[in-house]
Short mmCIF file of C-alpha atoms in Angstrom, two decimals:
data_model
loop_
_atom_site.label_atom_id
_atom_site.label_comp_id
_atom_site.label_asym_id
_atom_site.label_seq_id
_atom_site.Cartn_x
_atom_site.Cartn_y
_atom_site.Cartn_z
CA UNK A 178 5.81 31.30 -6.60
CA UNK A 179 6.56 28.29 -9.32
CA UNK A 180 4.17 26.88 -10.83
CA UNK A 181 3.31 22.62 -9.70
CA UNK A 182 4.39 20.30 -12.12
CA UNK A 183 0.99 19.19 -11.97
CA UNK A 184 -0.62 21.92 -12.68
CA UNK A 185 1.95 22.63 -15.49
CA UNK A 186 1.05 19.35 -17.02
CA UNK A 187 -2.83 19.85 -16.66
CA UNK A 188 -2.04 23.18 -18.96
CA UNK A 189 0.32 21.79 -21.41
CA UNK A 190 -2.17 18.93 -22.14
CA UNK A 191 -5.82 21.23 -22.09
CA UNK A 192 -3.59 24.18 -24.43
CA UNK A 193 -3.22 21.16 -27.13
CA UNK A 194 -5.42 19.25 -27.19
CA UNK A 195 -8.49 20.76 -25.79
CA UNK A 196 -12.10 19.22 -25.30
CA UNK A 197 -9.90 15.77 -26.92
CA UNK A 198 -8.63 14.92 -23.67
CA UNK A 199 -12.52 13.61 -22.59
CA UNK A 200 -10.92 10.32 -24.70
CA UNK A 201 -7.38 10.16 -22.84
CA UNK A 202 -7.11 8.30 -19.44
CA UNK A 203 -4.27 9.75 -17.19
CA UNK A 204 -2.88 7.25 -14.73
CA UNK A 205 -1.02 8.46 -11.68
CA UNK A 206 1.10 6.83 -8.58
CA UNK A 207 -1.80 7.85 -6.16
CA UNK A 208 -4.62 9.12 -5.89
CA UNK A 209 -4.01 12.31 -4.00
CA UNK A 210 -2.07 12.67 -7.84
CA UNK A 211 -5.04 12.29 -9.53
CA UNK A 212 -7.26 14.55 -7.37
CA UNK A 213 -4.52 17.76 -7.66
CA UNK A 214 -4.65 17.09 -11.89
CA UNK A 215 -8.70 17.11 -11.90
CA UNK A 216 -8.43 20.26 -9.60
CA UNK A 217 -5.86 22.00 -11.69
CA UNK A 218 -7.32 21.10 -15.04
CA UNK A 219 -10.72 22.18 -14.05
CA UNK A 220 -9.17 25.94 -13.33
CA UNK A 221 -7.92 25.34 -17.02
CA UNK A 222 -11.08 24.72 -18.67
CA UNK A 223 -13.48 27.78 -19.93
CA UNK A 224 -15.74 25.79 -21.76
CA UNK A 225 -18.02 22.39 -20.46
CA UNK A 226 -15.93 18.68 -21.73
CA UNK A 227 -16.36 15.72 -20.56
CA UNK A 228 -14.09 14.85 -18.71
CA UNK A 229 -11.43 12.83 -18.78
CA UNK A 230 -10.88 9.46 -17.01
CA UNK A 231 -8.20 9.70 -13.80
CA UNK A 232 -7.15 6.23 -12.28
CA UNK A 233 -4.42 5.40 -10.30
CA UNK A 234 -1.70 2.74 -11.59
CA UNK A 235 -3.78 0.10 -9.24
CA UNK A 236 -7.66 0.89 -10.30
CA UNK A 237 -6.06 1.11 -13.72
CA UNK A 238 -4.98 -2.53 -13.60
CA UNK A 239 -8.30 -3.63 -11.89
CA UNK A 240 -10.57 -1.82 -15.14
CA UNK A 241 -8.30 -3.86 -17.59
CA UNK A 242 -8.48 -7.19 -15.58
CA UNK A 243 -11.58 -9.66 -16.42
CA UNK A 244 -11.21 -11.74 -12.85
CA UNK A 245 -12.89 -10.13 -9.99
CA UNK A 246 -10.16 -9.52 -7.20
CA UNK A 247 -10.86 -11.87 -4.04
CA UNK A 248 -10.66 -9.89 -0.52
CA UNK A 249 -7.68 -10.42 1.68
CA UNK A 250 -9.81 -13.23 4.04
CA UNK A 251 -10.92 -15.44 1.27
CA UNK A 252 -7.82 -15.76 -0.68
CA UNK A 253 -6.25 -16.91 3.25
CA UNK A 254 -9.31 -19.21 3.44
CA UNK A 255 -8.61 -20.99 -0.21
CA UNK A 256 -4.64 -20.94 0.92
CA UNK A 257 -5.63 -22.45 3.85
CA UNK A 258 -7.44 -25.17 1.99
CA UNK A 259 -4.47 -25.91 -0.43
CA UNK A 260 -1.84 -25.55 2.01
CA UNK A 261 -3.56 -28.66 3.87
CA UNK A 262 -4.03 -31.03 0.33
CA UNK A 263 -0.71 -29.83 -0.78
CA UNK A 264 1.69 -30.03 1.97
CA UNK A 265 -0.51 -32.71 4.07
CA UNK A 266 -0.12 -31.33 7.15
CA UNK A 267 -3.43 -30.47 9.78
CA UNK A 268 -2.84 -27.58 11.07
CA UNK A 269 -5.48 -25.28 12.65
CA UNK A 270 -6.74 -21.84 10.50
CA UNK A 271 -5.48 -20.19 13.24
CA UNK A 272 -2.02 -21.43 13.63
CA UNK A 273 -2.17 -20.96 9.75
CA UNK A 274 -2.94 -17.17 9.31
CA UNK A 275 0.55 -16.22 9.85
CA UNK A 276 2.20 -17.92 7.17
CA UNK A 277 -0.63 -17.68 4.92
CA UNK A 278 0.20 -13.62 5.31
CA UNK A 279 3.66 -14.31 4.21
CA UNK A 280 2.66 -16.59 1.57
CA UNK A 281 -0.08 -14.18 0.33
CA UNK A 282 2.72 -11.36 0.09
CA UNK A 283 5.64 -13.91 -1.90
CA UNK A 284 3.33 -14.96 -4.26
CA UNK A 285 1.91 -11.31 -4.94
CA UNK A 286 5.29 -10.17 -5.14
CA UNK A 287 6.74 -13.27 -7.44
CA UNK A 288 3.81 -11.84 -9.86
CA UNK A 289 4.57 -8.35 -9.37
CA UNK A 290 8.24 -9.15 -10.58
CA UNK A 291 7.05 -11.61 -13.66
CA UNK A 292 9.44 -14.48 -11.85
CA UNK A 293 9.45 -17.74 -13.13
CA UNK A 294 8.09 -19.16 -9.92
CA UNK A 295 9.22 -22.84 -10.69
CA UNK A 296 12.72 -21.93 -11.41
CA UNK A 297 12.48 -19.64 -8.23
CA UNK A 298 11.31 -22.52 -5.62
CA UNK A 299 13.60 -24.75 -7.13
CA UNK A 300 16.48 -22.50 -7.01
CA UNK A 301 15.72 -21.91 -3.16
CA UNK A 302 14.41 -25.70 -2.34
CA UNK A 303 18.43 -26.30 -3.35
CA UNK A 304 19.55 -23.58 -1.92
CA UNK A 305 17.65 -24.70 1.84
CA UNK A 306 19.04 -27.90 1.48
CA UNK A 307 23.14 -26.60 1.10
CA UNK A 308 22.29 -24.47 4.02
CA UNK A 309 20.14 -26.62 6.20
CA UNK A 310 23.15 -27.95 8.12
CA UNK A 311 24.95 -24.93 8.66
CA UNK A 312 21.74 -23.42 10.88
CA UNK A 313 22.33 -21.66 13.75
CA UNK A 314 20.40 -21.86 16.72
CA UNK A 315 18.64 -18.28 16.42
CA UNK A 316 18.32 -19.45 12.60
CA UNK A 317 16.64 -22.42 13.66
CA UNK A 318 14.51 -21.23 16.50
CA UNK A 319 13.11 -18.71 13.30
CA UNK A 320 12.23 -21.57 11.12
CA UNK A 321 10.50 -23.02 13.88
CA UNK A 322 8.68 -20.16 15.17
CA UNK A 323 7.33 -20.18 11.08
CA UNK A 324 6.53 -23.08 10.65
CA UNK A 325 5.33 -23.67 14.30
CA UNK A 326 6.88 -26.83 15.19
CA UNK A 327 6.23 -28.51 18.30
CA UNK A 328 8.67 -28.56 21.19
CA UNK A 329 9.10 -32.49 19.51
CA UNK A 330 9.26 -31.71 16.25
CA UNK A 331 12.45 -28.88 16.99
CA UNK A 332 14.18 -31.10 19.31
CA UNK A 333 14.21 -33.87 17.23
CA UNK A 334 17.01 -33.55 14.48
CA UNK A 335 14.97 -35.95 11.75
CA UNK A 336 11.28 -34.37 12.70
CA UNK A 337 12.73 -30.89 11.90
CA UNK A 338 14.70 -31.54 8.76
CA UNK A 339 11.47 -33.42 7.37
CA UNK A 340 9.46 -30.02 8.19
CA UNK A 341 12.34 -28.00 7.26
CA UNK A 342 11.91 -29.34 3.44
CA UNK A 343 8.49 -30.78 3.26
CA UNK A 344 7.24 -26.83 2.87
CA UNK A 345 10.37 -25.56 1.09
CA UNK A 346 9.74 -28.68 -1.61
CA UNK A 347 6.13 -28.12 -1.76
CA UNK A 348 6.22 -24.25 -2.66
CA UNK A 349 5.59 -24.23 -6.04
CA UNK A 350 2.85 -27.33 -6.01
CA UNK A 351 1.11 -24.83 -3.45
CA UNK A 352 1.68 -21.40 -5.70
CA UNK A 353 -0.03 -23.58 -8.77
CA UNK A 354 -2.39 -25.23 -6.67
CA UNK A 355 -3.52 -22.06 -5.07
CA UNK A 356 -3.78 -20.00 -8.39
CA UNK A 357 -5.42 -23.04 -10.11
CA UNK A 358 -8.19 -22.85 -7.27
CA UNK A 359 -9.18 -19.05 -8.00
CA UNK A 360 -9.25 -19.58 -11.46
CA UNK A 361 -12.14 -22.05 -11.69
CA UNK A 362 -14.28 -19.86 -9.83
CA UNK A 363 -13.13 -16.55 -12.05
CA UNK A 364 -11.28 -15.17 -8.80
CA UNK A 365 -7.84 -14.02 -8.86
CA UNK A 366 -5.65 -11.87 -6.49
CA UNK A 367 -3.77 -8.39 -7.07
CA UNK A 368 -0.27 -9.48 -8.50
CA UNK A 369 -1.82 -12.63 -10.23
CA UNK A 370 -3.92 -10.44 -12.62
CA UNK A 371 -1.35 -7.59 -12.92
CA UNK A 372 0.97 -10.13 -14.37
CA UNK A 373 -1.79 -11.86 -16.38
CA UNK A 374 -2.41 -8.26 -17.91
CA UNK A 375 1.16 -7.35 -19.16
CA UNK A 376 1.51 -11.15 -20.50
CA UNK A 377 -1.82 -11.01 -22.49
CA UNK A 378 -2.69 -6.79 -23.02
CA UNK A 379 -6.26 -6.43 -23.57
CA UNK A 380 -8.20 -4.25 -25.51
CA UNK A 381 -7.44 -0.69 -23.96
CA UNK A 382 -10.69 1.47 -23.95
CA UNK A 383 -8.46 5.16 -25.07
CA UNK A 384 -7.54 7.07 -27.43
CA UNK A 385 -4.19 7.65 -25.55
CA UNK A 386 -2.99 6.35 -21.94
CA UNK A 387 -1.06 9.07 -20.17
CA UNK A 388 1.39 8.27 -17.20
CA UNK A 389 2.09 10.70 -14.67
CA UNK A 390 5.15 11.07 -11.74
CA UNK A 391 6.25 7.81 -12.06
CA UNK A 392 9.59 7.11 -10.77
CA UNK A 393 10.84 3.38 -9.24
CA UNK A 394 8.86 0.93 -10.79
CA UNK A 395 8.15 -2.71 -10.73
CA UNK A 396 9.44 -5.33 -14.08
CA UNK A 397 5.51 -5.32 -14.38
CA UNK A 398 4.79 -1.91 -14.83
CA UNK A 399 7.65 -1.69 -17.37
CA UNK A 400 6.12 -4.40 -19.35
CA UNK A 401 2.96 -1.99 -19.25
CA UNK A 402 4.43 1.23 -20.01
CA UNK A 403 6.53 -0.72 -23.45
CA UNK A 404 3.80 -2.44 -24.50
CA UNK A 405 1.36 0.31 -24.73
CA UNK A 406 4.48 2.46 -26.25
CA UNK A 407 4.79 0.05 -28.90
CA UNK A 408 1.16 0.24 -29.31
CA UNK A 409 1.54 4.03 -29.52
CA UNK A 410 -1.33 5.33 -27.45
CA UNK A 411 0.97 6.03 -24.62
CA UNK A 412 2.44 9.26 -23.13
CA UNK A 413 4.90 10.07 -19.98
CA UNK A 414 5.65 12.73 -17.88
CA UNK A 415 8.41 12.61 -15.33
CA UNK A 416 8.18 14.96 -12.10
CA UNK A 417 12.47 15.10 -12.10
CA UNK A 418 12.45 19.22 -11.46
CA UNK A 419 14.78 18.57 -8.05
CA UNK A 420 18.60 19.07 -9.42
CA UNK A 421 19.41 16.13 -6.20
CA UNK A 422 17.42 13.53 -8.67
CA UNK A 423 19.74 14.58 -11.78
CA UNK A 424 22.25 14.40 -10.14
CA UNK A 425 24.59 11.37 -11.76
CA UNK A 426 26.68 11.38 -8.07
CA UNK A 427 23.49 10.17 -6.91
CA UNK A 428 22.43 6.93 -7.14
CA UNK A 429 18.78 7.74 -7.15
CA UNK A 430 19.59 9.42 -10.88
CA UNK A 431 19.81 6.12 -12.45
CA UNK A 432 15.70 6.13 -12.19
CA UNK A 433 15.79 9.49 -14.00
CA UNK A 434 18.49 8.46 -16.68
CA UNK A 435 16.49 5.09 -17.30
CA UNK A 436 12.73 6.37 -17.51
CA UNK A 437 13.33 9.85 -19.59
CA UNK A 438 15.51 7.74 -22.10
CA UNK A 439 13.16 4.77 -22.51
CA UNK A 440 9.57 7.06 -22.26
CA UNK A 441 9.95 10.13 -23.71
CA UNK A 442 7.14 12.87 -23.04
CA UNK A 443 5.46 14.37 -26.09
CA UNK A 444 4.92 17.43 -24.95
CA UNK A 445 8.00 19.26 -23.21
CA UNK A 446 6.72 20.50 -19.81
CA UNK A 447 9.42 23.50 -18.75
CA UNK A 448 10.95 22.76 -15.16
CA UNK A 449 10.97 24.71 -11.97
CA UNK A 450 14.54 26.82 -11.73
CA UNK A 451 14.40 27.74 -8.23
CA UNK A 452 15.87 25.57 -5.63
CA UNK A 453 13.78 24.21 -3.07
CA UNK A 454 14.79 25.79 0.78
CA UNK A 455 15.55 23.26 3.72
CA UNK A 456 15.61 24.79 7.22
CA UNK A 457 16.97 21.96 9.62
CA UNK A 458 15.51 22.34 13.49
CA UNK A 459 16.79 19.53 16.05
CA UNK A 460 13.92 18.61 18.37
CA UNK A 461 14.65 16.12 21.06
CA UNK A 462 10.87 14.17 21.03
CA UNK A 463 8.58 13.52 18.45
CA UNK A 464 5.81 15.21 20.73
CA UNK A 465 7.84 18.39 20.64
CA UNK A 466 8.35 17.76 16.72
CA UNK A 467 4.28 18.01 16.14
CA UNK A 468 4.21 20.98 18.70
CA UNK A 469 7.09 22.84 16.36
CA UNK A 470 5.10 21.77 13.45
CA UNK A 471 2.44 23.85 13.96
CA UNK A 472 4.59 26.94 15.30
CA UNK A 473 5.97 26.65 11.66
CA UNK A 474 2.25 26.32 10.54
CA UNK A 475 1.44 29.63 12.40
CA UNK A 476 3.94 31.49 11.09
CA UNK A 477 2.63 30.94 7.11
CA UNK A 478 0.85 33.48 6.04
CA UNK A 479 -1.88 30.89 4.12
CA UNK A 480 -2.37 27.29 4.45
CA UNK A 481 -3.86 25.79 2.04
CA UNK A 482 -3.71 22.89 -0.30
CA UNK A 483 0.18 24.13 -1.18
CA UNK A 484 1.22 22.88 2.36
CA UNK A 485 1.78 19.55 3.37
CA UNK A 486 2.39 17.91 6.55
CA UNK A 487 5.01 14.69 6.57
CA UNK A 488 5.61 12.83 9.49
CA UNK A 489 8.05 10.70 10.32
CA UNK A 490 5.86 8.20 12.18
CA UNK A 491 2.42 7.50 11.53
CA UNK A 492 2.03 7.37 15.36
CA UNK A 493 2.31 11.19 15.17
CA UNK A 494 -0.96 11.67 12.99
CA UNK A 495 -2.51 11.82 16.34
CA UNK A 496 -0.56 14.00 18.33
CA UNK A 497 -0.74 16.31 15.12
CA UNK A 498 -3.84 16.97 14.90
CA UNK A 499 -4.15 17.28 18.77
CA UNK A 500 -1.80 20.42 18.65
CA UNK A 501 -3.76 22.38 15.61
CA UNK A 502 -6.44 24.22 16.55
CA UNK A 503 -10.09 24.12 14.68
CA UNK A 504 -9.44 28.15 14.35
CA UNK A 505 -6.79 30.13 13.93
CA UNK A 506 -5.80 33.62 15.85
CA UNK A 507 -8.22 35.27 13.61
CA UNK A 508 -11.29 32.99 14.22
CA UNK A 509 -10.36 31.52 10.40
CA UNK A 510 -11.34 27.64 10.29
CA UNK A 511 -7.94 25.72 9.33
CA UNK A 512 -8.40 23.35 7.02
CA UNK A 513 -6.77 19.81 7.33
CA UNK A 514 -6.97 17.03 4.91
CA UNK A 515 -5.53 13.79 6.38
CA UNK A 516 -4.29 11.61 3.48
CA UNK A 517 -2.39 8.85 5.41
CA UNK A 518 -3.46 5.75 6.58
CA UNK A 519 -3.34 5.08 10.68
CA UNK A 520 -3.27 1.60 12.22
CA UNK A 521 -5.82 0.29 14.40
CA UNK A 522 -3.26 -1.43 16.53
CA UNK A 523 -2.61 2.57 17.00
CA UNK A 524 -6.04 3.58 17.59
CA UNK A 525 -7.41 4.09 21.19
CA UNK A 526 -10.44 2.09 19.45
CA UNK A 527 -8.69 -0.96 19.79
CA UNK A 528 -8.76 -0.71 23.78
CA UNK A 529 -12.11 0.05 23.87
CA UNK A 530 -12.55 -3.31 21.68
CA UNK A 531 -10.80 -5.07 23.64
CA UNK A 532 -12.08 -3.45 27.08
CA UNK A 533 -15.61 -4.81 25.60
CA UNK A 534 -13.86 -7.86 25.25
CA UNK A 535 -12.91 -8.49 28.12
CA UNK A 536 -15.85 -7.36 29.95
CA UNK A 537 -17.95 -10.02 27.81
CA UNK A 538 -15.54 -12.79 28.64
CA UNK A 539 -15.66 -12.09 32.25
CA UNK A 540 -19.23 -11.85 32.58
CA UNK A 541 -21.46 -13.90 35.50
CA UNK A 542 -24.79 -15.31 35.13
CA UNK A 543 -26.32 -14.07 37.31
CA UNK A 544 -24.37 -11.82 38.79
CA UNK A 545 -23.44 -9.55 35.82
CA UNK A 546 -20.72 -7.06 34.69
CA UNK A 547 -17.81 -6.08 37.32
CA UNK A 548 -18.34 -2.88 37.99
CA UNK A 549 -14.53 -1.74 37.52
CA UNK A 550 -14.90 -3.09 33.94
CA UNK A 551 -17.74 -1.04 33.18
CA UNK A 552 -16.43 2.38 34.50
CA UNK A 553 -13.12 1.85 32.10
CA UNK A 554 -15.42 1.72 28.77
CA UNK A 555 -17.44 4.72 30.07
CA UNK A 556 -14.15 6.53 31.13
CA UNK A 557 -13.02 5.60 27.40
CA UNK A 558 -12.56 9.24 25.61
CA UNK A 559 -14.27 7.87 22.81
CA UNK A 560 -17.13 6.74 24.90
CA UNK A 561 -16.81 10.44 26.58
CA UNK A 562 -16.70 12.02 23.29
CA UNK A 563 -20.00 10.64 21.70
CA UNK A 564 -22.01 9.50 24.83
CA UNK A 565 -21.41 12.48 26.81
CA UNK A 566 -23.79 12.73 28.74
CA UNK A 567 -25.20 9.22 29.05
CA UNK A 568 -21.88 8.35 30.43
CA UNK A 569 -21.70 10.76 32.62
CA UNK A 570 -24.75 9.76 34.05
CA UNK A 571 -23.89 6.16 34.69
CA UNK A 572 -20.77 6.90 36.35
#
């Protein structure tokens, strides 16, 4: 069996440089990364270090950053506030939270990217106006729908074009307005203080800064990964074992070509010479992909932390884990480790939320719950689960 690159990499750096690499910080995409280094570099180690710190790119941005990160509801809040002074409009929080998501995401993005954001809003404030004419009606019905307009305000060809540009004209007044707002109160959000860290590098708190499986990356983390390379306290490694990646008939090799040229690795980590195997199986539903899933996972004569799982849907997490057993044939426990996220709008909690809900809002002085309402939450299979027998009881 190969050895991981990770595991490779844990080796190369503990055979050189020993009980040093307590001063080094290694910085990975994720932080499933990060936990797979610690694990193989502890198997590495004979002798008690100190160990070394392991961030991911993100938490490695946040420890260099001196503004405390506001949470995703008060930087809508403070948009919401500046939206209203800048583009004068009174428009409910509510109505609001929709494109205050969008904006949220631009501006995070325009950051990410190190955009001039004045040149950008004024290149597409001309650009809206050239094209504002030429709308057509699914194009306008869109602009509506984000801007919610009134029935009055769409139908009426002045009311809409005054909309139309009022918010496309006011962009950048609202991106300095808004940042200007966090600032006084020592607040920023994620892409504001990435970009405020590559413009103005702070003090970095190690010997040597070591980046790990990076592959696409933002014009941010570029800055990064120069600066500290001019600095010379930082290293790369590049996980680009599969021959597919190399591959200059493949457009995905241009990452490759540009990331080995411009960061170099000190150390040279061997790669993997056996080919990877791909066995194709057409399933017609993506409950009979889970169930074949685990026929595959019967079949392996270990699972363990070598084997992953990837799904094509996140909707599937569930029905996954539904078709694996706690025990194997043998009475062996299987072990899973779910590293995915799953959406509550997925989650059978959300009808039991909203079965509460509902049963709240329907309630009668006097009178009480509706019986029908009632038996649903206790017939919930979370309710079953948990509250066994107390629902059992009631029903």
């Amino acid at each position: 069996m190969e050895t991981p690159f990770l595991q490779k990499t844990a080796r190369a750096f503990y055979n050189k440089y020993g009980a040093e690499i307590s001063k080094y910080c290694f910085v990975f995409p994720s932080r499933r990364a990060g936990l797979f280094f610690q694990k193989y570099l502890s198997a590495e180690i004979k002798q008690p270090i100190f160990s070394p710190k392991i961030e991911t790119i993100e938490s490695f941005y946040e420890q260099l950053g001196d503004k405390r990160v506001e949470d995703r509801l008060g930087l809508l809040f403070r948009l919401y506030k500046c939206y209203k002074q800048v583009v004068n409009k009174d428009e409910t929080f509510d109505n609001f939270v929709w494109l205050g998501e969008v904006l949220l995401a631009d501006f995070n993005d325009i950051d990410n990217h190190l955009v001039d954001a004045k040149k950008l809003f004024a290149n597409a404030n001309a650009m809206t106006e050239m094209t504002s004419d030429a709308l057509t009606d699914e194009q306008r019905k869109a602009v509506s729908d984000f801007l919610r307009l009134t029935p009055k305000e769409n139908n009426d060809e002045k009311l809409f074009q005054r909309n139309y540009f009022n918010l496309w004209s006011k962009l950048y007044d609202l991106y300095k307005a808004f940042g200007e707002d966090l600032q006084k109160d020592g607040l920023t959000y994620r892409g504001k203080q990435h970009s405020d860290i590559v413009e103005y590098l702070p003090k970095i708190p190690y010997e040597k800064v070591v980046f790990i499986g990076f592959s696409a990356m933002s014009k941010r983390d570029h800055k990064l990964f120069g600066e500290l390379k001019r600095l010379g306290i930082a290293d790369f490694y590049w996980d680009y074992e599969s021959p597919l990646i190399c591959d200059k008939a493949n457009r995905a090799s241009r990452f490759y070509v540009e990331n080995v040229n411009q960061y170099p690795s000190e150390i040279h980590i061997a790669p993997n010479t056996t080919k990877p195997k791909v066995h194709c199986v057409a399933v017609p539903s993506n409950v009979g992909q889970v169930k074949y899933a685990y026929e595959i996972l019967k079949k392996q004569q270990q699972v363990g932390l070598e084997t992953a799982v990837v799904l094509s849907d996140e909707k599937l997490l569930v029905p996954m884990l539904y078709s694996i057993p706690e025990k194997d044939a043998s009475e062996r426990d299987i072990p899973i480790n779910v590293t995915m996220s799953y959406p509550l709008k997925n989650s059978p909690v959300l009808k039991l939320l909203n079965d509460c809900i509902a049963m709240q809002r329907d309630y009668k002085k006097g009178e009480g719950f509706w019986f029908k309402q009632v038996l649903t939450i206790l017939q919930h299979p979370q309710i079953q689960a948990n509250f066994k027998g107390i629902a059992q009881e009631h029903i």
